[in-house]
XYZ file of C-alpha atoms in Angstrom:
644
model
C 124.152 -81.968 0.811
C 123.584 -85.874 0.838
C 121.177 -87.205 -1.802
C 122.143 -90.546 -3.032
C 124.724 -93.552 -2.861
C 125.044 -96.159 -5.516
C 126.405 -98.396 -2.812
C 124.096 -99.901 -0.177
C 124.727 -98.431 2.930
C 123.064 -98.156 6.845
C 120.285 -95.974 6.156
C 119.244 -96.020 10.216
C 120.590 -98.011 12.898
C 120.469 -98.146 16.731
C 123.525 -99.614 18.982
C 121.207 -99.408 21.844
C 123.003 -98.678 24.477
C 121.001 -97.467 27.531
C 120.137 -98.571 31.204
C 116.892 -98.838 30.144
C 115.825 -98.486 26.843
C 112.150 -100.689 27.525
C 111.162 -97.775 29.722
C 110.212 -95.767 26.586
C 107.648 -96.461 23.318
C 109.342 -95.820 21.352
C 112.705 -95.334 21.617
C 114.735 -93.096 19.265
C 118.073 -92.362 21.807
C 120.983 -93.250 19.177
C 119.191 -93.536 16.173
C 121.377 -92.703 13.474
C 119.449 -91.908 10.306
C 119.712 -90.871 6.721
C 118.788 -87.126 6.776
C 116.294 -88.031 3.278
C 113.940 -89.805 5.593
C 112.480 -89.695 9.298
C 112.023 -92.777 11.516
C 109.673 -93.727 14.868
C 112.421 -95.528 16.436
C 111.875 -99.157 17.817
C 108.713 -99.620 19.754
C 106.261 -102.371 20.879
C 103.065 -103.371 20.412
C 100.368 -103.248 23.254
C 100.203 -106.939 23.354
C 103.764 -107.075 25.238
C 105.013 -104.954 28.152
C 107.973 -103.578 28.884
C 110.682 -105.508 30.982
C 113.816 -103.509 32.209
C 117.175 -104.506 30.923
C 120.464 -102.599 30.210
C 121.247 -101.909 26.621
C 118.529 -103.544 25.012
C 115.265 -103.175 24.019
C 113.951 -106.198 26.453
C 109.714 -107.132 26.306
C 107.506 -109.834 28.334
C 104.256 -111.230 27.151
C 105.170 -113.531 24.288
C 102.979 -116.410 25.615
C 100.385 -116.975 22.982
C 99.994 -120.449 21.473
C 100.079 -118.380 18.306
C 100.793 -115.367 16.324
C 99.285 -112.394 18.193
C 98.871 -109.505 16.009
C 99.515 -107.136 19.008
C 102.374 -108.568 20.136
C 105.853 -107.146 18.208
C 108.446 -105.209 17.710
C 108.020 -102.271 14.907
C 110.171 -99.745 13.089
C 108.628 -96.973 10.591
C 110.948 -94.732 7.617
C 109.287 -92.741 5.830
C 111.028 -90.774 2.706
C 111.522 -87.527 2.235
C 109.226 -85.895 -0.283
C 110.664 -86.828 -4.216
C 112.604 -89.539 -2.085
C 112.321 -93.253 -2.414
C 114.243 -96.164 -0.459
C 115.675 -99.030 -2.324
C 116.015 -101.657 0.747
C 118.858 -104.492 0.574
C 118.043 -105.940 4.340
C 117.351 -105.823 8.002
C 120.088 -106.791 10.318
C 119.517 -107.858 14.060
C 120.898 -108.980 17.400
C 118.591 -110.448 20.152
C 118.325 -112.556 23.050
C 115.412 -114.786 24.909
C 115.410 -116.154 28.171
C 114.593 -120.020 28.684
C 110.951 -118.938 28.814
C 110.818 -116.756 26.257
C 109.350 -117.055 22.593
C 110.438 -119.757 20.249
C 108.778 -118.911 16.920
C 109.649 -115.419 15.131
C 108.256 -113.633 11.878
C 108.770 -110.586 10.127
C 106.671 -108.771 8.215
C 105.202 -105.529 6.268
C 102.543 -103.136 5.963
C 102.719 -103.078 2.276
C 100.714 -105.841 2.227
C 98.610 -105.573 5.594
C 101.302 -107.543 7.842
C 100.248 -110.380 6.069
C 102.936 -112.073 4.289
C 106.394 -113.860 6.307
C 109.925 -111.758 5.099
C 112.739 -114.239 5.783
C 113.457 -116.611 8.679
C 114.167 -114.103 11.932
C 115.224 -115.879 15.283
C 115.762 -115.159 18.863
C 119.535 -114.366 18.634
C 119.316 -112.375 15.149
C 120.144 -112.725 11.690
C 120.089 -110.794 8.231
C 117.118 -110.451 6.247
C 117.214 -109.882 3.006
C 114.833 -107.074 1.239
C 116.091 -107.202 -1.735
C 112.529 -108.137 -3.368
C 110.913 -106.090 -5.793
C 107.932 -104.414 -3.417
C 110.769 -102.991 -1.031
C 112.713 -100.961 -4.290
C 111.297 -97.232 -4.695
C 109.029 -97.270 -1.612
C 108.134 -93.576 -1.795
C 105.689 -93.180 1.565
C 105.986 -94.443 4.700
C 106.862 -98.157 5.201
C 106.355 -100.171 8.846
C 108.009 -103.383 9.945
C 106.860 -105.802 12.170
C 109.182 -107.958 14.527
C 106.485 -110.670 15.818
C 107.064 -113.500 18.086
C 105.165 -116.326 20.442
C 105.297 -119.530 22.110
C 107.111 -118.607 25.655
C 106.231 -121.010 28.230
C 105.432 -118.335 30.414
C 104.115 -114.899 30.565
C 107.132 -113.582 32.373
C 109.537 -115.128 29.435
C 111.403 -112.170 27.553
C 112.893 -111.196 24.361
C 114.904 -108.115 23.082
C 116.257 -106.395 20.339
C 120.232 -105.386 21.274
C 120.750 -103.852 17.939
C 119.442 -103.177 14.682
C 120.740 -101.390 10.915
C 118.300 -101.153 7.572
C 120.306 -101.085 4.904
C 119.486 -99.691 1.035
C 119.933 -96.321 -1.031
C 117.772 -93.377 -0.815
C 116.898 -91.726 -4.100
C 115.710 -88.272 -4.029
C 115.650 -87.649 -8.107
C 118.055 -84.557 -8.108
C 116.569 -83.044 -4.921
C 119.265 -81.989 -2.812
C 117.335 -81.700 0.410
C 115.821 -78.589 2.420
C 117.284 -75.063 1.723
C 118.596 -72.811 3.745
C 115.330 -71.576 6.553
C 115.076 -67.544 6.294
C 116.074 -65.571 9.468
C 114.214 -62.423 8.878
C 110.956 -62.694 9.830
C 108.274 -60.782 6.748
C 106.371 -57.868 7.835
C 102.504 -57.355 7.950
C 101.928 -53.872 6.355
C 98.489 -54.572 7.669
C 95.309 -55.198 5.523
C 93.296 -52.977 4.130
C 89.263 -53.902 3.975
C 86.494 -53.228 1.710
C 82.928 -54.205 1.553
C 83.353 -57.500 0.477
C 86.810 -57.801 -0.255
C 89.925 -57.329 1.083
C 93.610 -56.919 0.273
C 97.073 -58.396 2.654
C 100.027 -56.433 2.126
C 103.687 -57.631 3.737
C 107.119 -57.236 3.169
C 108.976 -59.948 2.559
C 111.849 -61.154 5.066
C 115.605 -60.155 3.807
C 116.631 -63.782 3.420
C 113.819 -64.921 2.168
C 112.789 -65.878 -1.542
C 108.863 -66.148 -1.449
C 105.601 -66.552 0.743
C 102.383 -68.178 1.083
C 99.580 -66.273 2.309
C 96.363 -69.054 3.961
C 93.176 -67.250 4.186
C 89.751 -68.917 6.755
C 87.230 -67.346 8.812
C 88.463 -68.597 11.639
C 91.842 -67.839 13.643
C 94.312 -69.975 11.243
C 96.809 -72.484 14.018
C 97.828 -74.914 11.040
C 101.550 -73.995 9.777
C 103.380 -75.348 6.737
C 105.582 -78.641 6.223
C 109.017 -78.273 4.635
C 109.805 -79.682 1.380
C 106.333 -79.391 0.135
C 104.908 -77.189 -2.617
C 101.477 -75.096 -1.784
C 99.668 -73.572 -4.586
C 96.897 -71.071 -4.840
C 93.754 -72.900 -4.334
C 95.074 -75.342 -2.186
C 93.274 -76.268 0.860
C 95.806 -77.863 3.228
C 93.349 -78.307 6.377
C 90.140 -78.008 6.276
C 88.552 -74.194 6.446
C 92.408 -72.706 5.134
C 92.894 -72.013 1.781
C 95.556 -70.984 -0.214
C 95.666 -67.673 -1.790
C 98.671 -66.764 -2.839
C 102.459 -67.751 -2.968
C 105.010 -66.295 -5.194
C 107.463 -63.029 -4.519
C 105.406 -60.446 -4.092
C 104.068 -57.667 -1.658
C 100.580 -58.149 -1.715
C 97.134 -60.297 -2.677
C 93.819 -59.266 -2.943
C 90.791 -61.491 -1.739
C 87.302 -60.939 -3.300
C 83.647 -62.155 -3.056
C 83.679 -61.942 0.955
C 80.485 -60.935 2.791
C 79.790 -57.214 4.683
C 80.847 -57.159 8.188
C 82.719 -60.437 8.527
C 86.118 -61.061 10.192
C 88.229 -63.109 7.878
C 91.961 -64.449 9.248
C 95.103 -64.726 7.063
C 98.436 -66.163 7.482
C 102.168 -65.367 6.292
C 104.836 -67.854 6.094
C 108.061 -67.127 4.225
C 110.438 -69.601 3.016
C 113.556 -70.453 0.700
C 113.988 -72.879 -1.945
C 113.016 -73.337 -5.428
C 112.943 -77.534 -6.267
C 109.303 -78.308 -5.481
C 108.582 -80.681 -3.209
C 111.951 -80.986 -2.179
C 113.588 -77.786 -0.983
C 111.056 -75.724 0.695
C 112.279 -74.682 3.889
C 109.641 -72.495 5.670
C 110.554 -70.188 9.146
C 109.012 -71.859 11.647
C 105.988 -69.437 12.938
C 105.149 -66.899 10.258
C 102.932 -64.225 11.130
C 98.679 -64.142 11.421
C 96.610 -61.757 11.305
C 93.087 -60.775 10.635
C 90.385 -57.986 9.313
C 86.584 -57.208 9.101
C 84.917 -55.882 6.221
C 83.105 -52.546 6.199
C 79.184 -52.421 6.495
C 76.450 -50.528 4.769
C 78.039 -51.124 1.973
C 75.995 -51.140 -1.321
C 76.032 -53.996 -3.592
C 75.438 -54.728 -7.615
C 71.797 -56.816 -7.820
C 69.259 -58.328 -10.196
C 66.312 -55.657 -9.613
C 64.376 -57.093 -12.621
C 63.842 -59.902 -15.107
C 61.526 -59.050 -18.391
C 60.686 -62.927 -18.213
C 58.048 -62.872 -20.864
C 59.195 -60.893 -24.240
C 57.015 -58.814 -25.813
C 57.715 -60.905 -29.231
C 57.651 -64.326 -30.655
C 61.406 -64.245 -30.277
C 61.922 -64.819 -26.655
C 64.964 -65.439 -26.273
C 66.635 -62.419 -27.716
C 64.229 -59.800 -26.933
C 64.105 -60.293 -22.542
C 65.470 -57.790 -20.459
C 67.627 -58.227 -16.795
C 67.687 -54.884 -15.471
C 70.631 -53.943 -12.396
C 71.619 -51.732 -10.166
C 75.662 -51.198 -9.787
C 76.788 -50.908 -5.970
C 79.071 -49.442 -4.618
C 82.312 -50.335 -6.965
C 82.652 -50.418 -11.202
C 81.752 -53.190 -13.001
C 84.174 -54.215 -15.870
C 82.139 -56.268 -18.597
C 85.247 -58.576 -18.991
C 84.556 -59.226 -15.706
C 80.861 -60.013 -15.614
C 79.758 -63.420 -15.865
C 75.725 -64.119 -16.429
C 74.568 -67.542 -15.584
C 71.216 -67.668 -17.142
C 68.838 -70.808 -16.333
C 69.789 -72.242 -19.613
C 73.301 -70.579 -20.083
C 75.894 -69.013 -19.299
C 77.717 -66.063 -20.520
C 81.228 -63.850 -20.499
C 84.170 -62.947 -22.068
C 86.679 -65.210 -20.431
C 85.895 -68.971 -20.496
C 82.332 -68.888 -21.787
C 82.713 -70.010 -25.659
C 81.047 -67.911 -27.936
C 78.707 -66.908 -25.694
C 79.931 -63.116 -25.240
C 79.177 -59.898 -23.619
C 79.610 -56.774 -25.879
C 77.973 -53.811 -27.341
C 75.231 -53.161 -30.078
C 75.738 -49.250 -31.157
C 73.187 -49.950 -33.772
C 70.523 -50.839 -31.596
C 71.434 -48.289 -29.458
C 71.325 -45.458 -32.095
C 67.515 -46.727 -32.993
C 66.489 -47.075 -29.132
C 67.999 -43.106 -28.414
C 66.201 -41.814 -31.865
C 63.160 -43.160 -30.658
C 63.203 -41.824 -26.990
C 64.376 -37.930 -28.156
C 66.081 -37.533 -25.031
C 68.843 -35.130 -23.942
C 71.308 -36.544 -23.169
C 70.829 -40.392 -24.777
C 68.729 -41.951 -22.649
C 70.906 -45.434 -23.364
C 75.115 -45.317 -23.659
C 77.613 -48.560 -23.637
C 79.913 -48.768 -20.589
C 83.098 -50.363 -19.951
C 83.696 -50.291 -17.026
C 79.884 -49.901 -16.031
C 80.078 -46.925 -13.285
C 79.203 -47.530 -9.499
C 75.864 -46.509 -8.826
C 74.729 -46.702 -12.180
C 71.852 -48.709 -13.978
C 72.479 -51.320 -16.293
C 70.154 -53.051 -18.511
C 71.146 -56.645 -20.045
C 69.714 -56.819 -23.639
C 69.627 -60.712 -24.267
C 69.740 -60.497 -27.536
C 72.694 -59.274 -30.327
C 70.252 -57.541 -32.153
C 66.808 -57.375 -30.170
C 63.905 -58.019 -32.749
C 62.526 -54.256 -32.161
C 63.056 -51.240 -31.040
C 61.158 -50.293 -27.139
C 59.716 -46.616 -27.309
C 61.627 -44.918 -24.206
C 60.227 -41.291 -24.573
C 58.578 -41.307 -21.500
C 61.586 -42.009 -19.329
C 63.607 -38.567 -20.562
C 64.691 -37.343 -16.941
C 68.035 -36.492 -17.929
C 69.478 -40.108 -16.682
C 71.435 -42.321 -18.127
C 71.358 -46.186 -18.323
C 74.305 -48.481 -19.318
C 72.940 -51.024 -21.915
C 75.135 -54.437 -22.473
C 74.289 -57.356 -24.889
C 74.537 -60.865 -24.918
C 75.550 -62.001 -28.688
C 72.311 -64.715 -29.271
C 70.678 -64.967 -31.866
C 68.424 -67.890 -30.637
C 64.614 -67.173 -30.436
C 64.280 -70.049 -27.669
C 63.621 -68.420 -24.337
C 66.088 -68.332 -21.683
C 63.560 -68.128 -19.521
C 59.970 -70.016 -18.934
C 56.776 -68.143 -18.958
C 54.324 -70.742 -17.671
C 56.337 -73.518 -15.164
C 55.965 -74.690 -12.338
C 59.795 -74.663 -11.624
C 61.934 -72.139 -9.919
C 63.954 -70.059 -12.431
C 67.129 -68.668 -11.065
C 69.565 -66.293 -12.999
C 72.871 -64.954 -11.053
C 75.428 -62.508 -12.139
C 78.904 -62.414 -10.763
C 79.855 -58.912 -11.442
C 83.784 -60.119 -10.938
C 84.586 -57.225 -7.987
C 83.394 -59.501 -5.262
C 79.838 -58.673 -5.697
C 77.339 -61.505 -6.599
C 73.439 -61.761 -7.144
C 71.398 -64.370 -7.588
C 67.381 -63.928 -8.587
C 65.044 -66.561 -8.382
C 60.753 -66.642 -9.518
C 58.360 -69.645 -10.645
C 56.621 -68.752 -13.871
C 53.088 -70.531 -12.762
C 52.967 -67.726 -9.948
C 52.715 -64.603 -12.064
C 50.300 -62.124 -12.690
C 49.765 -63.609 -16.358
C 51.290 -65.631 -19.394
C 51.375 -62.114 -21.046
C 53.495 -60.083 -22.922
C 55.645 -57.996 -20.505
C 55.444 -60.770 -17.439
C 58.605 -59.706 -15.414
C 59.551 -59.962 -11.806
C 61.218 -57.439 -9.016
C 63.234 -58.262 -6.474
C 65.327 -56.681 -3.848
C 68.707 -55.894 -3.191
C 68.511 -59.690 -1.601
C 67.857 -61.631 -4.155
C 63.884 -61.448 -2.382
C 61.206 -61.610 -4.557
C 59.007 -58.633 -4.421
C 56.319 -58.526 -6.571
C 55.948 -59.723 -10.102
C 54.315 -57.584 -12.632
C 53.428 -56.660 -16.468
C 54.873 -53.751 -18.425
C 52.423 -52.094 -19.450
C 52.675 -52.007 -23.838
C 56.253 -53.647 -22.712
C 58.115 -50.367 -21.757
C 60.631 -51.654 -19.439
C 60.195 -49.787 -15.891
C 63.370 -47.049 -15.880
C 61.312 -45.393 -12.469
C 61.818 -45.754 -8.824
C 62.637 -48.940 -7.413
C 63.131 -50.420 -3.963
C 66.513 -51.843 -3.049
C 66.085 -53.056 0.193
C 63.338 -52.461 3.544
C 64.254 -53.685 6.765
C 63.453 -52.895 10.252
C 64.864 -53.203 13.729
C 63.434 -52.929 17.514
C 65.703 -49.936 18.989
C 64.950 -48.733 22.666
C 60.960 -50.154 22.704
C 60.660 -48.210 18.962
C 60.337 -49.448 15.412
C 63.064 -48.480 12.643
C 61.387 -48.608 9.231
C 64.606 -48.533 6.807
C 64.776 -48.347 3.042
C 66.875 -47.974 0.409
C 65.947 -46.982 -3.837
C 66.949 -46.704 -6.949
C 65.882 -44.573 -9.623
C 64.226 -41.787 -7.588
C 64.204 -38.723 -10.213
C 60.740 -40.077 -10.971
C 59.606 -40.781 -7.375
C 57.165 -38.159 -5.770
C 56.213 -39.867 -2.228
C 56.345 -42.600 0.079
C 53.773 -44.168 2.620
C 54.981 -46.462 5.297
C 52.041 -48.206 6.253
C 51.420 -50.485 9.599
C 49.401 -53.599 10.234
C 49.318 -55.640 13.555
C 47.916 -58.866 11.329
C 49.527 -57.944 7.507
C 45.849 -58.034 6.149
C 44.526 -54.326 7.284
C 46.852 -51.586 6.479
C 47.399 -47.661 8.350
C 49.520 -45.110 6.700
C 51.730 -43.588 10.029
C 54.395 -41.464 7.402
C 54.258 -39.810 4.266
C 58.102 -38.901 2.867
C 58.500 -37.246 0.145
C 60.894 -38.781 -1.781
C 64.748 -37.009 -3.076
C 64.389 -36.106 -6.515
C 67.857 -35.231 -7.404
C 69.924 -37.431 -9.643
C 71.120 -39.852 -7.526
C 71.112 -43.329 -8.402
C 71.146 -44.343 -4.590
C 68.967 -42.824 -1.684
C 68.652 -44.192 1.841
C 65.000 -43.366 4.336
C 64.206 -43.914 7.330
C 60.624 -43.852 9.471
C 60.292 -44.348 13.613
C 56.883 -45.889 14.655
C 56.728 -44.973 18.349
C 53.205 -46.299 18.796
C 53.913 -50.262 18.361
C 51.916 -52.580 20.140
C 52.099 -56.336 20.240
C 54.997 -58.407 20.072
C 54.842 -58.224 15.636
C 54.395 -55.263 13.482
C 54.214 -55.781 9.758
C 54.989 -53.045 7.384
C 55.178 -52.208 3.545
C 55.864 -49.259 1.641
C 53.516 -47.721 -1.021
C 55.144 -45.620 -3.757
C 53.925 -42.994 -5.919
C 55.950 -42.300 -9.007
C 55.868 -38.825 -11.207
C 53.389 -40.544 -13.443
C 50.882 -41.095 -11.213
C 51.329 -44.937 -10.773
C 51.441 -46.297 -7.406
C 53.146 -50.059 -6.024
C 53.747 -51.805 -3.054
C 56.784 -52.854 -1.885
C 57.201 -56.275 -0.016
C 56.109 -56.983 3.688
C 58.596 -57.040 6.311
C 57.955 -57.936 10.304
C 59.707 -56.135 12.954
C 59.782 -57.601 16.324
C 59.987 -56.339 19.554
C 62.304 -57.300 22.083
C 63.178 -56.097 25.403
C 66.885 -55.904 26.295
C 67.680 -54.594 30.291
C 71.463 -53.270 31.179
C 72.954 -52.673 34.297
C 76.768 -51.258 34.752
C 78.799 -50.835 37.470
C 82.073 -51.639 38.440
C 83.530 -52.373 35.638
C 81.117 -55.285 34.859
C 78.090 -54.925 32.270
C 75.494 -57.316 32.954
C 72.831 -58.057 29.870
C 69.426 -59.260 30.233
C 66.215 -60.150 28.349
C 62.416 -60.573 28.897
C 63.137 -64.278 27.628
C 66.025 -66.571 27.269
C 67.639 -66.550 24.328
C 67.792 -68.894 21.966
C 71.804 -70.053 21.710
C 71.845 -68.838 17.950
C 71.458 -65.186 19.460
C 74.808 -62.948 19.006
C 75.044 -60.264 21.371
C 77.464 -57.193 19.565
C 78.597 -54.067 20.755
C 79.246 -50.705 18.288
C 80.894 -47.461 19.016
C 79.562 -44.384 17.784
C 81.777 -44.683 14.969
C 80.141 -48.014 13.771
C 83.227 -50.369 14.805
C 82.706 -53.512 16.095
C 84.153 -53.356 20.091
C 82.318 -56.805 21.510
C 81.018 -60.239 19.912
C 79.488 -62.631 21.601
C 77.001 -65.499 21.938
C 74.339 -64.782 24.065
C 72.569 -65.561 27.056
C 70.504 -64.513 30.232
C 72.203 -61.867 32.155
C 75.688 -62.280 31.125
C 78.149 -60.231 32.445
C 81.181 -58.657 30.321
C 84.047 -56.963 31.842
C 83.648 -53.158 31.049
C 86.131 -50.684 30.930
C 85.015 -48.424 28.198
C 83.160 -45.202 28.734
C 80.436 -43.044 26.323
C 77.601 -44.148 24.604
C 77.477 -47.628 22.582
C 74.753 -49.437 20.896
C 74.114 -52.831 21.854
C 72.595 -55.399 18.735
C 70.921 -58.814 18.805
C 71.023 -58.783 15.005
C 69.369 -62.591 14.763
C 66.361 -60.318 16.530
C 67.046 -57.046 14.661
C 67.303 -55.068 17.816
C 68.851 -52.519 18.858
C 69.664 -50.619 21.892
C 71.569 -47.670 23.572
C 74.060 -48.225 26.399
C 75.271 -45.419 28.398
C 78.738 -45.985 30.481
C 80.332 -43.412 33.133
């Protein structure tokens, strides 16, 4: 494989021999090139046209009284990657006609085209480019051939032949290896809520891969003899997320329901930047993550200690979705720090038996009401102790149900709040629980119930703020809590939907109506599931809705006797008309859509059959028969289609 000469040699030249080479811009036929760099070939500026003449590369237009920065010959080499050109000179042939230019110059784009190189002429000569800015030119490098003064417009001048000469020095790289045959395999991906994981098999001849990830279909493909690492974003919206030998990656912190698009190129050669040879093509392919999924979230924040010493003696309570938690994993970015186990300082995550002990001795439960986890189990609570130790012990006894809660704690010692009790400011804490899960809760301090002892604020599974409240003698709530309530419009009907936490010490739910959300009806009482399940999912339909808005809210009666209101949600109607036949389904609504609108398309089994954007009465070629919902989800509607 050629790399480098220590003699100075034609690195490209051009003979040009062809009837009529002027007929093309530029043109490459004959180029003869070093194979450690890539050339345009000779072409012309748009200040000259082309003028047909055999075996050279013949131009008209040279008639300025002056140097016209349009009007040239040019020639472009660009080096290899970890290749650099050491030029010696430019050699030429040419020939005018009696009208053609008299006055030549030759110049660069290393410094703008600015500066003269040599003393060209009509008929040719050697330039010399010897200088110092033309040795280890490692990017692309133009020339410009420039000429003027022809007494008229019609006057010509071309180029019959021309040879750079110099070294190319490629540092040890001995070009591209050998391009893999055997095409690598997609094993197919296999999706979770919000992550994902590729699996392939790499190609027979092939030493590794590079797997691109986007949300949208991926067209960019690789260029040889460059190195892509993870992280890398070679276009914009692709991403690199893997490359090495292996069989598999795994991508995390995607959201529910989304398609997400990878790629798969396999190539040879282990010199970076140098001998990467990738098979033209590679595969694509794509996947959508599940739905109805549950996720980890901040349910509470004890804000306001129950103490002098803030900072060590708040509380975050969480709920754990749908996936462990390991605590090497977790990383808690409080407003004022941040804190894990990998890359955080001293500012650790671990466990406080001690404390523990004196919190379970209190309570008297059976089991403990309190244990340490690592990993922290799905579906379990966790609460975040902010302090390594707290400054006192919480009396629990009234929480013995028989469940459990994972305690963690952040080693502070530092009395200064993490948190405010009395600004004005928003005060936002998220966790990253490290499985692709993340929550983020924000509250202001000014808009709380108090500056009080036991100040803390809910929130849903959303990150929405639902109510902030005070702990009463600062018992942390361990009862029923909401994780999310949402609603949807479903064939002229009302969905009420909800989701808790906690509900051992729930007794009964009212879903309550209001047309204005100022005066409140109860239309459903549910009792609530009392076994020990850390997850439980409800559901209400209001048949009676009038109006274009309904408001509702939940009111919740726990086993002792408190009751609290959940947040308000709106839930509006929307009329959606089908009509099917002949294999066309036509979609209409009361009102035009607004183009944000998505029109999608479910089986019975939940899977996603038909995306679109909508708008009025479309029509979508319709093959499939059997029942199918139809979703505006921008509109949170619903509705059943029926095909036969």
């Amino acid at each position: 494989m050629w790399c480098a000469s220590a003699l100075s040699q034609s690195i490209w030249t051009n003979p040009i021999t062809d009837a009529n080479p002027s007929a093309f811009n530029p043109f490459t036929i004959g180029d003869i090139v070093d194979p450690n760099i890539t050339v345009s070939g000779i072409g012309r500026g748009s200040g000259i046209g082309a003028n047909a003449g055999s075996n050279r590369y013949n131009a008209n237009g040279w008639d300025t009284g002056t140097l016209d920065a349009n009007a040239y010959f040019e020639f472009t080499l660009t080096p290899s990657p970890g290749c650099t050109i050491d030029f010696t000179s430019f050699v030429y042939t040419g020939q005018a006609s009696g009208s053609g230019p008299s006055n030549f110059a030759f110049r660069s784009s290393l410094d703008g085209f600015t500066a003269n190189i040599g003393t060209p002429t009509a008929g040719g000569t050697t330039i010399s480019l010897a200088a110092a800015a033309y040795q280890g030119v490692g990017s692309a490098i133009t020339f410009r051939l420039y000429g003027w003064g022809a007494s008229a417009s019609t006057g010509t001048w071309s180029i019959n032949d021309f040879t750079f000469n110099g070294t190319i020095n490629c540092g040890g790289c001995g070009g591209l290896d050998t391009e893999p045959t055997d095409e690598v395999t997609d094993d197919g991906p296999i999706p979770a809520c919000t992550s994902g994981e590729i699996n392939w098999t790499i190609g027979t001849d092939a030493e590794k891969v590079i797997v691109v990830f986007s949300t949208s279909p991926i067209t960019w493909t690789p260029t040889d003899a460059t190195d892509y690492n993870y992280g890398d974003t070679p276009t914009a919206g692709v991403t690199v997320i893997y490359d090495g030998t292996g069989g598999n990656v795994g991508v995390s912190g995607l959201n529910q329901g989304t398609t997400y698009y990878y790629a798969i190129y396999e190539y040879n050669g282990t010199v970076s930047n140098c001998e990467e040879n990738f098979l033209v093509g590679g595969i694509t392919g794509s996947f959508t993550t599940l739905t109805g999924c549950t996720q980890s979230y901040i349910q509470s924040i004890n804000y306001n200690a129950c103490s002098a010493a803030e900072g060590t003696d708040e509380i975050i309570f969480v709920q754990i979705g749908d996936s462990d938690v390991n605590v090497d994993e977790i990383v808690i970015d409080l407003p004022n720090s941040i804190w894990c186990n990998n890359g955080c300082g001293s500012n650790i995550i671990l466990n406080n038996q001690a404390h523990l002990d004196d919190l379970n001795a209190l309570a008297g439960c059976v089991p403990d009401l309190f244990v340490y986890c690592d990993p922290i189990p799905a579906g379990s609570s966790l609460m975040i102790f902010t302090g390594n130790p707290p400054s006192y012990v919480v009396d629990y006894s009234a929480n013995c149900t028989g469940q459990q809660y994972c305690a963690i704690f952040l080693d502070n010692a530092d009395i200064t709040g993490n948190y405010s009790n009395t600004s004005t400011s928003a005060k936002t804490t998220t966790i990253d629980f490290g499985n692709g899960d993340v929550s983020s809760a924000t509250y202001v301090p000014a808009d709380g119930l108090c500056n009080c002892d036991g100040a803390s604020a809910n929130f849903d599974e959303n990150g929405n703020l639902i109510e902030y409240v005070q702990n009463t003698s600062c018992v942390y709530p361990l009862a029923i809590n909401i994780r999310s309530l949402t609603g949807h419009n479903e064939n002229q009907h009302n969905v009420i939907e909800w989701k808790t936490s906690g509900d051992n010490t729930a007794i009964l739910f009212e879903v309550e109506s209001s047309s204005t959300g100022e005066f409140w009806n109860v239309i459903a009482e549910i009792n609530a599931e009392r076994a020990m399940n850390f997850s439980n999912s409800y559901f209400v339909i209001d048949e009676n809705v009038e109006g274009s808005f309904t408001y509702y809210r939940l009111a919740l009666y726990d086993a002792n006797g408190n009751k609290t209101h959940s947040n308000i949600i709106s839930v509006e109607r929307e009329s959606i008309s089908t009509y099917y036949q002949n294999g066309k389904l036509t979609i209409g609504f009361a009102e035009m859509p607004n183009h944000a609108y998505t029109v999608n398309i479910y089986d019975l089994r939940g899977s996603l059959i038909y995306s679109a954007p909508a708008h009025n009465n479309m029509t979508i070629p319709w093959i499939e028969k059997g029942m199918f919902i139809i979703e505006i989800p921008e509109k949170n509607t619903r509705q059943k289609l029926i095909t036969q």
